[in-house]
mmCIF file of C-alpha atoms in Angstrom:
data_model
loop_
_atom_site.group_PDB
_atom_site.id
_atom_site.type_symbol
_atom_site.label_atom_id
_atom_site.label_comp_id
_atom_site.label_asym_id
_atom_site.label_seq_id
_atom_site.Cartn_x
_atom_site.Cartn_y
_atom_site.Cartn_z
ATOM 1 C CA MET P 829 -26.624 -88.299 -81.317
ATOM 2 C CA ASN P 830 -27.591 -91.130 -83.276
ATOM 3 C CA SER P 831 -29.849 -93.878 -81.963
ATOM 4 C CA GLN P 832 -27.908 -96.683 -83.361
ATOM 5 C CA GLN P 833 -25.206 -95.820 -80.811
ATOM 6 C CA HIS P 834 -27.780 -96.817 -78.026
ATOM 7 C CA LYS P 835 -28.817 -100.028 -80.081
ATOM 8 C CA ARG P 836 -28.195 -103.073 -78.133
ATOM 9 C CA ILE P 837 -25.876 -105.611 -80.198
ATOM 10 C CA THR P 838 -28.138 -108.736 -80.967
ATOM 11 C CA LEU P 839 -27.550 -112.048 -82.569
ATOM 12 C CA LYS P 840 -28.699 -110.409 -86.091
ATOM 13 C CA ASP P 841 -25.890 -107.926 -85.744
ATOM 14 C CA ILE P 842 -23.257 -110.846 -85.295
ATOM 15 C CA SER P 843 -24.792 -112.726 -88.031
ATOM 16 C CA GLU P 844 -24.617 -109.843 -90.573
ATOM 17 C CA GLN P 845 -21.157 -109.301 -89.533
ATOM 18 C CA CYS P 846 -19.595 -112.511 -89.739
ATOM 19 C CA GLY P 847 -21.876 -114.073 -92.733
ATOM 20 C CA TYR P 848 -23.267 -117.239 -90.614
ATOM 21 C CA SER P 849 -27.100 -117.703 -90.096
ATOM 22 C CA VAL P 850 -28.636 -116.367 -86.465
ATOM 23 C CA ASN P 851 -29.254 -119.714 -85.598
ATOM 24 C CA THR P 852 -25.581 -120.753 -86.212
ATOM 25 C CA VAL P 853 -24.447 -117.652 -84.293
ATOM 26 C CA SER P 854 -26.999 -118.904 -81.441
ATOM 27 C CA ARG P 855 -25.601 -122.246 -81.385
ATOM 28 C CA ALA P 856 -21.889 -121.194 -81.358
ATOM 29 C CA LEU P 857 -22.446 -119.053 -78.549
ATOM 30 C CA ARG P 858 -23.806 -121.860 -76.584
ATOM 31 C CA ASP P 859 -20.668 -123.836 -77.654
ATOM 32 C CA ASP P 860 -22.473 -126.613 -79.462
ATOM 33 C CA PRO P 861 -20.292 -129.548 -79.818
ATOM 34 C CA ARG P 862 -21.927 -130.169 -83.259
ATOM 35 C CA LEU P 863 -19.910 -127.064 -85.066
ATOM 36 C CA PRO P 864 -16.717 -127.021 -86.076
ATOM 37 C CA GLU P 865 -14.427 -125.307 -83.573
ATOM 38 C CA ALA P 866 -13.015 -122.822 -86.242
ATOM 39 C CA THR P 867 -16.725 -121.533 -86.792
ATOM 40 C CA ILE P 868 -17.174 -121.075 -82.912
ATOM 41 C CA SER P 869 -14.265 -119.500 -82.549
ATOM 42 C CA ARG P 870 -14.809 -116.908 -85.249
ATOM 43 C CA ILE P 871 -18.128 -116.201 -83.968
ATOM 44 C CA LYS P 872 -17.285 -115.611 -80.337
ATOM 45 C CA GLN P 873 -14.385 -113.255 -81.864
ATOM 46 C CA VAL P 874 -16.806 -111.165 -83.919
ATOM 47 C CA ALA P 875 -19.253 -110.837 -80.567
ATOM 48 C CA ASP P 876 -16.205 -109.763 -78.739
ATOM 49 C CA GLU P 877 -15.595 -107.232 -81.362
ATOM 50 C CA LEU P 878 -19.372 -105.786 -80.985
ATOM 51 C CA GLY P 879 -19.355 -105.750 -77.697
ATOM 52 C CA TYR P 880 -22.339 -108.292 -77.779
ATOM 53 C CA MET P 881 -24.048 -109.112 -74.064
ATOM 54 C CA LYS P 882 -26.183 -112.013 -73.771
ATOM 55 C CA ASN P 883 -29.834 -111.137 -72.785
ATOM 56 C CA VAL P 884 -30.706 -113.441 -70.209
ATOM 57 C CA ILE P 885 -34.155 -112.668 -69.837
ATOM 58 C CA ALA P 886 -34.645 -113.010 -73.227
ATOM 59 C CA SER P 887 -32.583 -116.349 -72.990
ATOM 60 C CA SER P 888 -34.558 -117.464 -70.178
ATOM 61 C CA MET P 889 -37.946 -117.209 -71.996
ATOM 62 C CA ARG P 890 -36.556 -119.211 -75.103
ATOM 63 C CA SER P 891 -34.870 -122.025 -72.699
ATOM 64 C CA GLY P 892 -37.477 -121.678 -69.573
ATOM 65 C CA HIS P 893 -34.293 -121.157 -67.145
ATOM 66 C CA THR P 894 -31.890 -118.500 -66.291
ATOM 67 C CA ASN P 895 -29.196 -120.185 -64.539
ATOM 68 C CA LEU P 896 -29.508 -116.939 -62.343
ATOM 69 C CA ILE P 897 -29.687 -117.871 -58.568
ATOM 70 C CA ALA P 898 -31.204 -115.258 -56.457
ATOM 71 C CA VAL P 899 -29.825 -114.719 -52.969
ATOM 72 C CA ILE P 900 -31.761 -112.558 -50.427
ATOM 73 C CA VAL P 901 -30.744 -111.010 -47.301
ATOM 74 C CA ASP P 902 -31.287 -108.164 -45.373
ATOM 75 C CA ASP P 903 -28.198 -107.799 -43.253
ATOM 76 C CA ILE P 904 -25.346 -108.245 -45.639
ATOM 77 C CA GLN P 905 -23.320 -105.906 -43.331
ATOM 78 C CA ASN P 906 -23.125 -108.896 -41.099
ATOM 79 C CA PRO P 907 -19.997 -110.692 -42.273
ATOM 80 C CA HIS P 908 -21.362 -113.914 -40.773
ATOM 81 C CA TYR P 909 -23.889 -113.587 -44.141
ATOM 82 C CA SER P 910 -21.456 -112.059 -46.331
ATOM 83 C CA ASP P 911 -18.882 -114.801 -45.995
ATOM 84 C CA ILE P 912 -21.610 -117.605 -46.641
ATOM 85 C CA ILE P 913 -22.692 -115.477 -49.841
ATOM 86 C CA SER P 914 -19.281 -115.718 -51.240
ATOM 87 C CA GLN P 915 -19.045 -118.923 -50.500
ATOM 88 C CA ILE P 916 -22.058 -119.739 -52.314
ATOM 89 C CA SER P 917 -21.597 -117.774 -55.323
ATOM 90 C CA ILE P 918 -18.275 -119.421 -55.540
ATOM 91 C CA LYS P 919 -19.637 -122.881 -55.604
ATOM 92 C CA LEU P 920 -22.537 -121.992 -58.048
ATOM 93 C CA ARG P 921 -20.019 -120.689 -60.152
ATOM 94 C CA LYS P 922 -18.370 -124.369 -60.603
ATOM 95 C CA TYR P 923 -21.833 -125.501 -61.891
ATOM 96 C CA GLY P 924 -22.551 -122.928 -64.462
ATOM 97 C CA TYR P 925 -24.819 -120.834 -62.074
ATOM 98 C CA HIS P 926 -24.581 -116.883 -61.462
ATOM 99 C CA THR P 927 -25.826 -114.773 -58.334
ATOM 100 C CA LEU P 928 -28.300 -111.969 -58.076
ATOM 101 C CA ILE P 929 -27.790 -110.521 -54.553
ATOM 102 C CA LEU P 930 -30.856 -108.236 -53.416
ATOM 103 C CA ALA P 931 -29.807 -106.747 -50.355
ATOM 104 C CA SER P 932 -30.870 -104.066 -47.836
ATOM 105 C CA TYR P 933 -30.207 -103.265 -43.943
ATOM 106 C CA ILE P 934 -32.936 -104.724 -42.203
ATOM 107 C CA GLU P 935 -35.586 -102.361 -44.476
ATOM 108 C CA LYS P 936 -39.159 -103.397 -43.483
ATOM 109 C CA ASN P 937 -41.339 -105.627 -46.298
ATOM 110 C CA TYR P 938 -37.929 -105.788 -48.488
ATOM 111 C CA ALA P 939 -37.858 -109.362 -48.223
ATOM 112 C CA ASP P 940 -41.140 -109.808 -49.392
ATOM 113 C CA TYR P 941 -40.571 -107.593 -52.031
ATOM 114 C CA SER P 942 -37.005 -109.101 -52.875
ATOM 115 C CA LEU P 943 -38.714 -112.539 -53.155
ATOM 116 C CA SER P 944 -41.355 -111.162 -55.807
ATOM 117 C CA LEU P 945 -38.908 -109.466 -57.773
ATOM 118 C CA ALA P 946 -36.752 -112.789 -58.070
ATOM 119 C CA LEU P 947 -40.037 -114.183 -59.319
ATOM 120 C CA SER P 948 -40.171 -111.519 -62.206
ATOM 121 C CA TYR P 949 -36.673 -112.702 -63.139
ATOM 122 C CA ASN P 950 -37.554 -116.073 -63.886
ATOM 123 C CA VAL P 951 -34.354 -117.361 -61.397
ATOM 124 C CA SER P 952 -33.333 -121.067 -61.405
ATOM 125 C CA GLY P 953 -33.519 -120.971 -57.455
ATOM 126 C CA ILE P 954 -33.425 -118.642 -54.527
ATOM 127 C CA VAL P 955 -31.248 -118.747 -51.446
ATOM 128 C CA PHE P 956 -32.929 -117.138 -48.728
ATOM 129 C CA PHE P 957 -31.293 -115.396 -45.271
ATOM 130 C CA PRO P 958 -34.896 -114.758 -43.582
ATOM 131 C CA ARG P 959 -34.731 -112.391 -40.726
ATOM 132 C CA ASN P 960 -38.508 -112.328 -40.058
ATOM 133 C CA TYR P 961 -40.844 -115.574 -40.853
ATOM 134 C CA ASN P 962 -42.100 -114.380 -44.166
ATOM 135 C CA LYS P 963 -44.517 -117.153 -44.331
ATOM 136 C CA ASN P 964 -46.800 -115.711 -47.070
ATOM 137 C CA ALA P 965 -43.841 -114.843 -49.433
ATOM 138 C CA ILE P 966 -42.254 -118.119 -48.976
ATOM 139 C CA ASN P 967 -45.586 -119.960 -49.785
ATOM 140 C CA LEU P 968 -45.745 -117.927 -52.970
ATOM 141 C CA ILE P 969 -42.577 -119.070 -53.973
ATOM 142 C CA ASN P 970 -43.338 -122.838 -53.468
ATOM 143 C CA GLN P 971 -46.424 -122.113 -55.200
ATOM 144 C CA ASN P 972 -44.851 -120.991 -58.341
ATOM 145 C CA ASN P 973 -42.096 -124.159 -58.048
ATOM 146 C CA ILE P 974 -39.012 -122.067 -57.680
ATOM 147 C CA PRO P 975 -36.447 -124.184 -55.766
ATOM 148 C CA LEU P 976 -35.959 -122.401 -52.324
ATOM 149 C CA ILE P 977 -33.372 -122.655 -49.405
ATOM 150 C CA LEU P 978 -33.294 -120.927 -46.145
ATOM 151 C CA ILE P 979 -29.832 -120.326 -44.496
ATOM 152 C CA ASP P 980 -29.125 -120.159 -40.780
ATOM 153 C CA ARG P 981 -32.814 -120.351 -40.243
ATOM 154 C CA GLU P 982 -36.078 -122.480 -40.478
ATOM 155 C CA ILE P 983 -39.765 -121.630 -40.627
ATOM 156 C CA PRO P 984 -41.280 -124.464 -38.819
ATOM 157 C CA GLU P 985 -44.796 -123.860 -40.435
ATOM 158 C CA CYS P 986 -43.326 -123.769 -44.233
ATOM 159 C CA GLN P 987 -42.523 -126.794 -46.186
ATOM 160 C CA THR P 988 -38.853 -125.535 -47.489
ATOM 161 C CA ASP P 989 -35.523 -126.699 -47.213
ATOM 162 C CA PHE P 990 -32.980 -125.347 -44.725
ATOM 163 C CA VAL P 991 -29.661 -125.480 -43.854
ATOM 164 C CA ARG P 992 -28.512 -124.415 -40.206
ATOM 165 C CA CYS P 993 -26.170 -124.961 -37.527
ATOM 166 C CA ASP P 994 -27.502 -126.653 -34.131
ATOM 167 C CA ASP P 995 -28.227 -123.791 -32.351
ATOM 168 C CA TYR P 996 -29.755 -125.527 -29.223
ATOM 169 C CA GLN P 997 -26.313 -127.542 -29.145
ATOM 170 C CA GLY P 998 -24.140 -124.350 -29.590
ATOM 171 C CA GLY P 999 -26.093 -122.612 -26.408
ATOM 172 C CA TYR P 1000 -25.334 -125.545 -24.374
ATOM 173 C CA LEU P 1001 -21.762 -126.478 -25.122
ATOM 174 C CA ALA P 1002 -21.133 -122.552 -24.319
ATOM 175 C CA GLY P 1003 -22.988 -122.731 -21.105
ATOM 176 C CA LYS P 1004 -21.149 -125.908 -20.050
ATOM 177 C CA HIS P 1005 -17.951 -124.738 -21.020
ATOM 178 C CA LEU P 1006 -18.392 -121.697 -18.586
ATOM 179 C CA LEU P 1007 -19.713 -123.650 -15.773
ATOM 180 C CA GLU P 1008 -16.589 -126.307 -16.272
ATOM 181 C CA LEU P 1009 -14.461 -123.369 -15.562
ATOM 182 C CA GLY P 1010 -15.966 -122.365 -12.513
ATOM 183 C CA HIS P 1011 -18.362 -119.637 -13.751
ATOM 184 C CA ARG P 1012 -21.575 -118.952 -11.759
ATOM 185 C CA ARG P 1013 -22.616 -115.306 -12.668
ATOM 186 C CA PHE P 1014 -23.411 -114.217 -16.404
ATOM 187 C CA LEU P 1015 -24.237 -111.262 -18.555
ATOM 188 C CA TYR P 1016 -26.231 -112.360 -21.573
ATOM 189 C CA LEU P 1017 -26.349 -110.865 -24.948
ATOM 190 C CA PRO P 1018 -29.153 -111.656 -26.766
ATOM 191 C CA GLY P 1019 -30.024 -111.415 -30.600
ATOM 192 C CA PRO P 1020 -33.439 -110.584 -32.037
ATOM 193 C CA LYS P 1021 -36.624 -112.012 -29.869
ATOM 194 C CA TYR P 1022 -38.116 -113.070 -33.291
ATOM 195 C CA ASN P 1023 -34.843 -115.318 -34.419
ATOM 196 C CA LEU P 1024 -35.106 -118.589 -33.803
ATOM 197 C CA SER P 1025 -31.174 -118.926 -33.433
ATOM 198 C CA GLN P 1026 -31.747 -116.718 -30.482
ATOM 199 C CA THR P 1027 -34.222 -119.052 -28.956
ATOM 200 C CA ARG P 1028 -32.302 -122.087 -29.437
ATOM 201 C CA ARG P 1029 -29.170 -120.553 -28.240
ATOM 202 C CA TYR P 1030 -30.762 -119.097 -25.105
ATOM 203 C CA ALA P 1031 -32.412 -122.582 -24.403
ATOM 204 C CA GLY P 1032 -29.445 -124.524 -24.805
ATOM 205 C CA ILE P 1033 -27.433 -122.056 -22.225
ATOM 206 C CA MET P 1034 -30.051 -122.168 -19.702
ATOM 207 C CA ASP P 1035 -30.478 -125.654 -19.957
ATOM 208 C CA ALA P 1036 -26.650 -126.175 -19.010
ATOM 209 C CA LEU P 1037 -26.829 -123.579 -16.252
ATOM 210 C CA SER P 1038 -30.081 -125.502 -14.840
ATOM 211 C CA GLU P 1039 -28.357 -128.645 -14.446
ATOM 212 C CA ALA P 1040 -25.868 -127.277 -12.497
ATOM 213 C CA ASN P 1041 -28.735 -125.851 -10.316
ATOM 214 C CA VAL P 1042 -27.320 -122.250 -11.258
ATOM 215 C CA PRO P 1043 -30.322 -119.713 -10.916
ATOM 216 C CA VAL P 1044 -32.124 -117.723 -13.550
ATOM 217 C CA SER P 1045 -31.381 -114.583 -11.475
ATOM 218 C CA ASN P 1046 -27.539 -115.289 -11.910
ATOM 219 C CA VAL P 1047 -28.042 -114.288 -15.852
ATOM 220 C CA ARG P 1048 -28.577 -110.499 -16.413
ATOM 221 C CA GLN P 1049 -29.512 -109.796 -20.089
ATOM 222 C CA ILE P 1050 -29.051 -106.699 -22.044
ATOM 223 C CA ASP P 1051 -32.557 -105.706 -23.686
ATOM 224 C CA TYR P 1052 -30.869 -104.848 -27.070
ATOM 225 C CA HIS P 1053 -34.024 -103.662 -28.587
ATOM 226 C CA THR P 1054 -34.822 -101.010 -25.852
ATOM 227 C CA VAL P 1055 -31.411 -99.337 -26.627
ATOM 228 C CA PHE P 1056 -31.153 -99.596 -30.384
ATOM 229 C CA GLY P 1057 -34.818 -98.319 -31.778
ATOM 230 C CA SER P 1058 -33.479 -98.204 -35.503
ATOM 231 C CA PRO P 1059 -31.597 -100.583 -37.602
ATOM 232 C CA VAL P 1060 -28.649 -97.928 -37.246
ATOM 233 C CA PRO P 1061 -27.648 -97.114 -33.947
ATOM 234 C CA SER P 1062 -26.417 -93.770 -33.335
ATOM 235 C CA THR P 1063 -23.366 -92.390 -30.994
ATOM 236 C CA SER P 1064 -25.732 -91.878 -28.282
ATOM 237 C CA SER P 1065 -27.741 -95.279 -28.257
ATOM 238 C CA TYR P 1066 -24.389 -97.109 -28.159
ATOM 239 C CA LYS P 1067 -23.231 -95.078 -25.236
ATOM 240 C CA SER P 1068 -26.642 -96.220 -23.512
ATOM 241 C CA TYR P 1069 -26.053 -99.611 -24.671
ATOM 242 C CA GLU P 1070 -22.446 -99.302 -22.946
ATOM 243 C CA GLU P 1071 -23.694 -98.274 -19.641
ATOM 244 C CA LEU P 1072 -25.863 -101.608 -19.569
ATOM 245 C CA PHE P 1073 -22.358 -103.486 -18.980
ATOM 246 C CA PHE P 1074 -22.261 -101.785 -15.767
ATOM 247 C CA PRO P 1075 -21.565 -102.344 -12.853
ATOM 248 C CA VAL P 1076 -20.031 -105.642 -13.403
ATOM 249 C CA ASP P 1077 -21.536 -108.275 -11.202
ATOM 250 C CA TYR P 1078 -20.618 -111.269 -13.664
ATOM 251 C CA THR P 1079 -17.561 -113.193 -14.408
ATOM 252 C CA ALA P 1080 -18.591 -114.386 -17.931
ATOM 253 C CA VAL P 1081 -20.271 -112.868 -21.168
ATOM 254 C CA ILE P 1082 -22.141 -114.968 -23.615
ATOM 255 C CA GLY P 1083 -22.805 -112.986 -27.111
ATOM 256 C CA PHE P 1084 -25.464 -113.780 -29.249
ATOM 257 C CA ASN P 1085 -23.071 -113.109 -32.401
ATOM 258 C CA ASP P 1086 -19.484 -112.300 -32.938
ATOM 259 C CA LEU P 1087 -20.373 -108.866 -33.520
ATOM 260 C CA GLN P 1088 -21.890 -108.391 -30.306
ATOM 261 C CA SER P 1089 -19.158 -109.946 -28.401
ATOM 262 C CA TYR P 1090 -16.297 -107.757 -30.088
ATOM 263 C CA SER P 1091 -18.510 -104.908 -28.941
ATOM 264 C CA ALA P 1092 -18.204 -106.045 -25.800
ATOM 265 C CA MET P 1093 -14.733 -106.874 -25.605
ATOM 266 C CA GLU P 1094 -14.025 -103.352 -26.493
ATOM 267 C CA ILE P 1095 -16.183 -101.946 -24.027
ATOM 268 C CA LEU P 1096 -14.871 -103.813 -21.000
ATOM 269 C CA LYS P 1097 -11.223 -103.374 -21.994
ATOM 270 C CA GLU P 1098 -11.689 -99.798 -22.152
ATOM 271 C CA ARG P 1099 -12.874 -99.695 -18.601
ATOM 272 C CA GLY P 1100 -9.744 -101.673 -17.607
ATOM 273 C CA TYR P 1101 -11.125 -105.174 -17.427
ATOM 274 C CA ARG P 1102 -8.849 -108.043 -18.739
ATOM 275 C CA ILE P 1103 -10.131 -111.046 -20.575
ATOM 276 C CA PRO P 1104 -9.985 -113.880 -19.404
ATOM 277 C CA GLU P 1105 -8.269 -112.977 -16.448
ATOM 278 C CA ASP P 1106 -11.339 -111.028 -15.206
ATOM 279 C CA ILE P 1107 -14.062 -111.521 -17.379
ATOM 280 C CA SER P 1108 -14.585 -114.791 -20.080
ATOM 281 C CA LEU P 1109 -16.188 -114.357 -22.953
ATOM 282 C CA ILE P 1110 -17.584 -116.880 -25.405
ATOM 283 C CA SER P 1111 -19.605 -116.221 -28.390
ATOM 284 C CA PHE P 1112 -21.264 -117.776 -32.171
ATOM 285 C CA ASP P 1113 -20.346 -117.690 -35.527
ATOM 286 C CA HIS P 1114 -16.500 -117.680 -35.507
ATOM 287 C CA LEU P 1115 -15.975 -114.842 -37.839
ATOM 288 C CA ARG P 1116 -12.177 -115.400 -37.302
ATOM 289 C CA LYS P 1117 -12.253 -118.465 -39.550
ATOM 290 C CA THR P 1118 -12.283 -116.451 -42.593
ATOM 291 C CA HIS P 1119 -11.301 -112.992 -40.968
ATOM 292 C CA THR P 1120 -8.064 -113.652 -39.269
ATOM 293 C CA TYR P 1121 -6.923 -110.001 -38.698
ATOM 294 C CA LEU P 1122 -10.032 -109.825 -36.100
ATOM 295 C CA PRO P 1123 -8.786 -110.433 -32.800
ATOM 296 C CA PRO P 1124 -8.814 -113.752 -31.003
ATOM 297 C CA LEU P 1125 -12.247 -114.719 -29.403
ATOM 298 C CA THR P 1126 -13.747 -118.164 -28.345
ATOM 299 C CA SER P 1127 -16.579 -118.902 -30.554
ATOM 300 C CA VAL P 1128 -19.065 -121.752 -31.302
ATOM 301 C CA ALA P 1129 -19.642 -122.511 -35.104
ATOM 302 C CA ASP P 1130 -20.276 -125.634 -37.240
ATOM 303 C CA ASN P 1131 -17.422 -127.820 -37.682
ATOM 304 C CA THR P 1132 -17.981 -130.475 -40.579
ATOM 305 C CA ASP P 1133 -16.426 -131.217 -43.831
ATOM 306 C CA LYS P 1134 -19.446 -129.790 -45.410
ATOM 307 C CA SER P 1135 -19.890 -125.908 -44.715
ATOM 308 C CA ILE P 1136 -23.365 -124.272 -44.666
ATOM 309 C CA ALA P 1137 -22.531 -123.108 -48.192
ATOM 310 C CA ASP P 1138 -21.341 -126.470 -49.360
ATOM 311 C CA THR P 1139 -24.719 -127.864 -48.051
ATOM 312 C CA ALA P 1140 -26.453 -125.249 -49.341
ATOM 313 C CA VAL P 1141 -25.643 -125.372 -52.726
ATOM 314 C CA SER P 1142 -25.876 -129.324 -52.664
ATOM 315 C CA ILE P 1143 -29.471 -129.352 -51.599
ATOM 316 C CA LEU P 1144 -30.551 -126.492 -54.031
ATOM 317 C CA LEU P 1145 -28.898 -128.032 -57.118
ATOM 318 C CA ASN P 1146 -30.846 -131.251 -56.343
ATOM 319 C CA LYS P 1147 -33.913 -129.498 -55.879
ATOM 320 C CA ILE P 1148 -33.155 -127.538 -59.103
ATOM 321 C CA LYS P 1149 -32.651 -131.086 -60.782
ATOM 322 C CA ASN P 1150 -35.739 -132.747 -58.763
ATOM 323 C CA LEU P 1151 -38.479 -130.411 -58.113
ATOM 324 C CA ASP P 1152 -40.424 -133.184 -56.725
ATOM 325 C CA SER P 1153 -37.792 -134.670 -54.403
ATOM 326 C CA LYS P 1154 -38.468 -134.181 -50.620
ATOM 327 C CA PHE P 1155 -37.471 -131.124 -48.408
ATOM 328 C CA THR P 1156 -34.321 -131.420 -46.737
ATOM 329 C CA GLY P 1157 -33.712 -130.129 -43.379
ATOM 330 C CA ALA P 1158 -29.974 -129.695 -42.637
ATOM 331 C CA VAL P 1159 -28.863 -129.275 -39.154
ATOM 332 C CA LEU P 1160 -25.057 -129.139 -38.659
ATOM 333 C CA PRO P 1161 -23.335 -130.089 -35.837
ATOM 334 C CA VAL P 1162 -21.053 -127.496 -33.702
ATOM 335 C CA THR P 1163 -18.212 -127.614 -31.952
ATOM 336 C CA ILE P 1164 -16.165 -124.537 -29.631
ATOM 337 C CA PHE P 1165 -13.281 -122.996 -31.203
ATOM 338 C CA ASP P 1166 -11.229 -122.315 -28.465
ATOM 339 C CA GLU P 1167 -8.920 -118.923 -28.837
ATOM 340 C CA HIS P 1168 -8.465 -118.294 -25.043
ATOM 341 C CA THR P 1169 -10.765 -115.648 -24.342
ATOM 342 C CA THR P 1170 -12.381 -117.795 -21.196
ATOM 343 C CA GLY P 1171 -10.603 -119.027 -18.317
ATOM 344 C CA PRO P 1172 -11.271 -120.317 -15.090
ATOM 345 C CA VAL P 1173 -12.958 -118.037 -12.766
ATOM 346 C CA ASN P 1174 -11.083 -115.615 -10.615
ATOM 347 C CA LYS P 1175 -12.211 -115.656 -7.157
ATOM 348 C CA ALA P 1176 -10.885 -112.446 -5.931
ATOM 349 C CA PHE P 1177 -12.437 -110.505 -8.912
ATOM 350 C CA GLU P 1178 -15.691 -112.417 -8.275
ATOM 351 C CA ALA P 1179 -15.503 -111.858 -4.517
ATOM 352 C CA SER P 1180 -15.235 -107.868 -5.156
ATOM 353 C CA PHE P 1181 -18.857 -107.620 -6.114
#
């Protein structure tokens, strides 16, 4: 097979085909306003006919930037994250930026590798969904002066832009909401222990209960990590997880996120429990905002004109334009989206245990 068939189309190839210099071709493909529109149109037509694809790496070496934003996430199967990524990508395109998504499913050390890989691609900025602390990798990014924003998390030890929801406020609101409905015995489905959102939400919940003199012993927790020893749970591990919901000695379930809460909803309904007539259920993230096919679920999430994605893009673009600007930490207020999976405590049901 002729090696020319595998040759990448270059600016020189376009130049030879249309009769303009390589410099003029380059300017036309960048829509240089100093060139006649007819010239730009002709060169672009030839480029399309030849199947020309811009070499982003080569262009970045000449210009010093790529207009490429790396998005690093290790739990992309979580629809809360994939929704934010989709919104960020759409918003960045409006400003001429494109996204390079580096994703795995909670693979050990993948985030550190992805951050290094993003550096090698000379990206203009990085959007990072940190699962662990990743302090060393983040410090490396900052040393290389690459604009970086953390999503839904912050790492207090690192000077880095971030945007997240007010998780403590969310936990406090969830606890107060259930207390006002008369609930005093709870099941809590926690998130990963190293997750700051988990720490803050739990603290908010427990502070609300403490103010109402509800003892800690009235909150039963499922140890998620004891059951799920690997990132991808097996059928047998899910069965073990299911059994931890029983016996039912609570009237309300608080889930760390909607994914866990939908599992709880399914488990309890299969055993004949009614929601919210027997057991109330409240959660975090409000996935139904964008996934309307999901069952109703009362959930806590941000409720501002500027979403997490809006805020992240705004902060990141400002940092790209002003590398010396001060670090910004945006904490968005939250509210309860009541979709009627919580209700007044059922006294007769509570008396049964």
